[in-house]
Amino acid sequence: MATEHAPTAELDRPVDRESRSDIPLVSIVVPAFNEAGILEDNLNRLCRYLDTLEAKYCWEMVLVNDGSTDNTGALAEDFARRRGNVRVLH
């Protein structure tokens, strides 16, 4: 049985996608290049908004660290560890 994570106040609460098969899965791709100064605030804002749509959509975020030379990659990885539906690509 496939399991994904839904955004909630609790971190990483798994949600069974099969039981929510009537709800579309939306993937949000977020590019990031040297965004360390604003990354966490912007990701939190985006996640809070997407959380409000939970009744209509299951969602995931794919953050693409596009060769950053600052701390963007580490901050993105830390953020993704706290959210089960956020992944980082380098």
mmCIF file with all atom_site columns, C-alpha atoms in Angstrom:
data_model
loop_
_atom_site.group_PDB
_atom_site.id
_atom_site.type_symbol
_atom_site.label_atom_id
_atom_site.label_alt_id
_atom_site.label_comp_id
_atom_site.label_asym_id
_atom_site.label_entity_id
_atom_site.label_seq_id
_atom_site.pdbx_PDB_ins_code
_atom_site.Cartn_x
_atom_site.Cartn_y
_atom_site.Cartn_z
_atom_site.occupancy
_atom_site.B_iso_or_equiv
_atom_site.pdbx_formal_charge
_atom_site.auth_seq_id
_atom_site.auth_comp_id
_atom_site.auth_asym_id
_atom_site.auth_atom_id
_atom_site.pdbx_PDB_model_num
ATOM 1  C CA . MET A 1 1  ? 0.000   0.000  0.000  1.00 0.00 ? 1  MET A CA 1
ATOM 2  C CA . ALA A 1 2  ? 1.480   3.365  -1.049 1.00 0.00 ? 2  ALA A CA 1
ATOM 3  C CA . THR A 1 3  ? 1.853   5.953  1.664  1.00 0.00 ? 3  THR A CA 1
ATOM 4  C CA . GLU A 1 4  ? 2.575   9.647  1.266  1.00 0.00 ? 4  GLU A CA 1
ATOM 5  C CA . HIS A 1 5  ? 2.722   12.460 3.742  1.00 0.00 ? 5  HIS A CA 1
ATOM 6  C CA . ALA A 1 6  ? 0.131   15.175 4.086  1.00 0.00 ? 6  ALA A CA 1
ATOM 7  C CA . PRO A 1 7  ? 0.803   18.646 5.462  1.00 0.00 ? 7  PRO A CA 1
ATOM 8  C CA . THR A 1 8  ? -0.466  18.959 9.012  1.00 0.00 ? 8  THR A CA 1
ATOM 9  C CA . ALA A 1 9  ? 0.399   20.632 12.269 1.00 0.00 ? 9  ALA A CA 1
ATOM 10 C CA . GLU A 1 10 ? 1.990   17.342 13.238 1.00 0.00 ? 10 GLU A CA 1
ATOM 11 C CA . LEU A 1 11 ? 5.216   16.671 11.404 1.00 0.00 ? 11 LEU A CA 1
ATOM 12 C CA . ASP A 1 12 ? 5.329   13.793 8.974  1.00 0.00 ? 12 ASP A CA 1
ATOM 13 C CA . ARG A 1 13 ? 1.891   12.344 9.650  1.00 0.00 ? 13 ARG A CA 1
ATOM 14 C CA . PRO A 1 14 ? 1.537   9.690  6.926  1.00 0.00 ? 14 PRO A CA 1
ATOM 15 C CA . VAL A 1 15 ? -1.552  9.664  4.762  1.00 0.00 ? 15 VAL A CA 1
ATOM 16 C CA . ASP A 1 16 ? -2.689  6.682  2.757  1.00 0.00 ? 16 ASP A CA 1
ATOM 17 C CA . ARG A 1 17 ? -2.995  7.911  -0.869 1.00 0.00 ? 17 ARG A CA 1
ATOM 18 C CA . GLU A 1 18 ? -5.251  4.994  -1.725 1.00 0.00 ? 18 GLU A CA 1
ATOM 19 C CA . SER A 1 19 ? -7.865  6.251  0.743  1.00 0.00 ? 19 SER A CA 1
ATOM 20 C CA . ARG A 1 20 ? -7.618  9.726  -0.851 1.00 0.00 ? 20 ARG A CA 1
ATOM 21 C CA . SER A 1 21 ? -7.522  8.563  -4.457 1.00 0.00 ? 21 SER A CA 1
ATOM 22 C CA . ASP A 1 22 ? -10.385 10.919 -5.322 1.00 0.00 ? 22 ASP A CA 1
ATOM 23 C CA . ILE A 1 23 ? -8.173  13.904 -4.454 1.00 0.00 ? 23 ILE A CA 1
ATOM 24 C CA . PRO A 1 24 ? -5.617  14.947 -7.079 1.00 0.00 ? 24 PRO A CA 1
ATOM 25 C CA . LEU A 1 25 ? -1.917  15.033 -6.245 1.00 0.00 ? 25 LEU A CA 1
ATOM 26 C CA . VAL A 1 26 ? -0.324  18.369 -7.087 1.00 0.00 ? 26 VAL A CA 1
ATOM 27 C CA . SER A 1 27 ? 3.452   18.711 -7.388 1.00 0.00 ? 27 SER A CA 1
ATOM 28 C CA . ILE A 1 28 ? 4.937   22.155 -6.853 1.00 0.00 ? 28 ILE A CA 1
ATOM 29 C CA . VAL A 1 29 ? 8.459   22.656 -8.242 1.00 0.00 ? 29 VAL A CA 1
ATOM 30 C CA . VAL A 1 30 ? 10.389  25.469 -6.558 1.00 0.00 ? 30 VAL A CA 1
ATOM 31 C CA . PRO A 1 31 ? 13.709  26.522 -8.094 1.00 0.00 ? 31 PRO A CA 1
ATOM 32 C CA . ALA A 1 32 ? 16.275  28.051 -5.721 1.00 0.00 ? 32 ALA A CA 1
ATOM 33 C CA . PHE A 1 33 ? 19.620  29.692 -6.424 1.00 0.00 ? 33 PHE A CA 1
ATOM 34 C CA . ASN A 1 34 ? 21.431  31.442 -3.556 1.00 0.00 ? 34 ASN A CA 1
ATOM 35 C CA . GLU A 1 35 ? 18.209  31.986 -1.608 1.00 0.00 ? 35 GLU A CA 1
ATOM 36 C CA . ALA A 1 36 ? 19.556  31.291 1.904  1.00 0.00 ? 36 ALA A CA 1
ATOM 37 C CA . GLY A 1 37 ? 18.403  34.662 3.245  1.00 0.00 ? 37 GLY A CA 1
ATOM 38 C CA . ILE A 1 38 ? 14.750  34.188 2.273  1.00 0.00 ? 38 ILE A CA 1
ATOM 39 C CA . LEU A 1 39 ? 14.313  30.463 1.686  1.00 0.00 ? 39 LEU A CA 1
ATOM 40 C CA . GLU A 1 40 ? 12.823  29.265 4.965  1.00 0.00 ? 40 GLU A CA 1
ATOM 41 C CA . ASP A 1 41 ? 10.332  32.120 5.273  1.00 0.00 ? 41 ASP A CA 1
ATOM 42 C CA . ASN A 1 42 ? 9.150   31.658 1.685  1.00 0.00 ? 42 ASN A CA 1
ATOM 43 C CA . LEU A 1 43 ? 8.839   27.885 2.019  1.00 0.00 ? 43 LEU A CA 1
ATOM 44 C CA . ASN A 1 44 ? 6.876   28.279 5.254  1.00 0.00 ? 44 ASN A CA 1
ATOM 45 C CA . ARG A 1 45 ? 4.511   30.735 3.561  1.00 0.00 ? 45 ARG A CA 1
ATOM 46 C CA . LEU A 1 46 ? 4.014   28.443 0.607  1.00 0.00 ? 46 LEU A CA 1
ATOM 47 C CA . CYS A 1 47 ? 3.390   25.411 2.830  1.00 0.00 ? 47 CYS A CA 1
ATOM 48 C CA . ARG A 1 48 ? 0.903   27.318 4.990  1.00 0.00 ? 48 ARG A CA 1
ATOM 49 C CA . TYR A 1 49 ? -1.052  28.279 1.881  1.00 0.00 ? 49 TYR A CA 1
ATOM 50 C CA . LEU A 1 50 ? -0.963  24.757 0.447  1.00 0.00 ? 50 LEU A CA 1
ATOM 51 C CA . ASP A 1 51 ? -2.105  23.397 3.829  1.00 0.00 ? 51 ASP A CA 1
ATOM 52 C CA . THR A 1 52 ? -5.323  25.398 3.397  1.00 0.00 ? 52 THR A CA 1
ATOM 53 C CA . LEU A 1 53 ? -6.039  23.454 0.191  1.00 0.00 ? 53 LEU A CA 1
ATOM 54 C CA . GLU A 1 54 ? -5.646  20.040 1.830  1.00 0.00 ? 54 GLU A CA 1
ATOM 55 C CA . ALA A 1 55 ? -9.353  19.226 1.453  1.00 0.00 ? 55 ALA A CA 1
ATOM 56 C CA . LYS A 1 56 ? -9.091  19.614 -2.338 1.00 0.00 ? 56 LYS A CA 1
ATOM 57 C CA . TYR A 1 57 ? -5.546  18.451 -3.080 1.00 0.00 ? 57 TYR A CA 1
ATOM 58 C CA . CYS A 1 58 ? -2.788  16.239 -1.808 1.00 0.00 ? 58 CYS A CA 1
ATOM 59 C CA . TRP A 1 59 ? 0.438   18.037 -2.577 1.00 0.00 ? 59 TRP A CA 1
ATOM 60 C CA . GLU A 1 60 ? 4.163   17.658 -2.630 1.00 0.00 ? 60 GLU A CA 1
ATOM 61 C CA . MET A 1 61 ? 6.909   20.211 -3.068 1.00 0.00 ? 61 MET A CA 1
ATOM 62 C CA . VAL A 1 62 ? 10.102  19.543 -4.985 1.00 0.00 ? 62 VAL A CA 1
ATOM 63 C CA . LEU A 1 63 ? 12.753  22.128 -4.199 1.00 0.00 ? 63 LEU A CA 1
ATOM 64 C CA . VAL A 1 64 ? 15.499  22.314 -6.823 1.00 0.00 ? 64 VAL A CA 1
ATOM 65 C CA . ASN A 1 65 ? 18.765  23.720 -5.489 1.00 0.00 ? 65 ASN A CA 1
ATOM 66 C CA . ASP A 1 66 ? 20.216  25.005 -8.737 1.00 0.00 ? 66 ASP A CA 1
ATOM 67 C CA . GLY A 1 67 ? 23.941  25.125 -7.921 1.00 0.00 ? 67 GLY A CA 1
ATOM 68 C CA . SER A 1 68 ? 23.753  27.560 -5.025 1.00 0.00 ? 68 SER A CA 1
ATOM 69 C CA . THR A 1 69 ? 27.045  28.676 -3.531 1.00 0.00 ? 69 THR A CA 1
ATOM 70 C CA . ASP A 1 70 ? 25.533  29.814 -0.243 1.00 0.00 ? 70 ASP A CA 1
ATOM 71 C CA . ASN A 1 71 ? 23.735  27.781 2.454  1.00 0.00 ? 71 ASN A CA 1
ATOM 72 C CA . THR A 1 72 ? 20.578  27.216 0.365  1.00 0.00 ? 72 THR A CA 1
ATOM 73 C CA . GLY A 1 73 ? 21.114  23.460 -0.023 1.00 0.00 ? 73 GLY A CA 1
ATOM 74 C CA . ALA A 1 74 ? 21.618  22.804 3.690  1.00 0.00 ? 74 ALA A CA 1
ATOM 75 C CA . LEU A 1 75 ? 18.635  24.963 4.644  1.00 0.00 ? 75 LEU A CA 1
ATOM 76 C CA . ALA A 1 76 ? 16.470  23.195 2.077  1.00 0.00 ? 76 ALA A CA 1
ATOM 77 C CA . GLU A 1 77 ? 17.502  19.762 3.378  1.00 0.00 ? 77 GLU A CA 1
ATOM 78 C CA . ASP A 1 78 ? 16.743  20.830 6.953  1.00 0.00 ? 78 ASP A CA 1
ATOM 79 C CA . PHE A 1 79 ? 13.316  22.106 5.906  1.00 0.00 ? 79 PHE A CA 1
ATOM 80 C CA . ALA A 1 80 ? 12.536  18.894 3.995  1.00 0.00 ? 80 ALA A CA 1
ATOM 81 C CA . ARG A 1 81 ? 13.437  16.763 7.029  1.00 0.00 ? 81 ARG A CA 1
ATOM 82 C CA . ARG A 1 82 ? 10.642  18.511 8.925  1.00 0.00 ? 82 ARG A CA 1
ATOM 83 C CA . ARG A 1 83 ? 8.044   18.063 6.165  1.00 0.00 ? 83 ARG A CA 1
ATOM 84 C CA . GLY A 1 84 ? 7.307   14.641 4.766  1.00 0.00 ? 84 GLY A CA 1
ATOM 85 C CA . ASN A 1 85 ? 5.934   16.008 1.515  1.00 0.00 ? 85 ASN A CA 1
ATOM 86 C CA . VAL A 1 86 ? 8.940   18.197 0.642  1.00 0.00 ? 86 VAL A CA 1
ATOM 87 C CA . ARG A 1 87 ? 11.913  16.824 -1.322 1.00 0.00 ? 87 ARG A CA 1
ATOM 88 C CA . VAL A 1 88 ? 15.154  18.475 -2.392 1.00 0.00 ? 88 VAL A CA 1
ATOM 89 C CA . LEU A 1 89 ? 17.064  17.903 -5.604 1.00 0.00 ? 89 LEU A CA 1
ATOM 90 C CA . HIS A 1 90 ? 20.643  19.167 -6.029 1.00 0.00 ? 90 HIS A CA 1
#
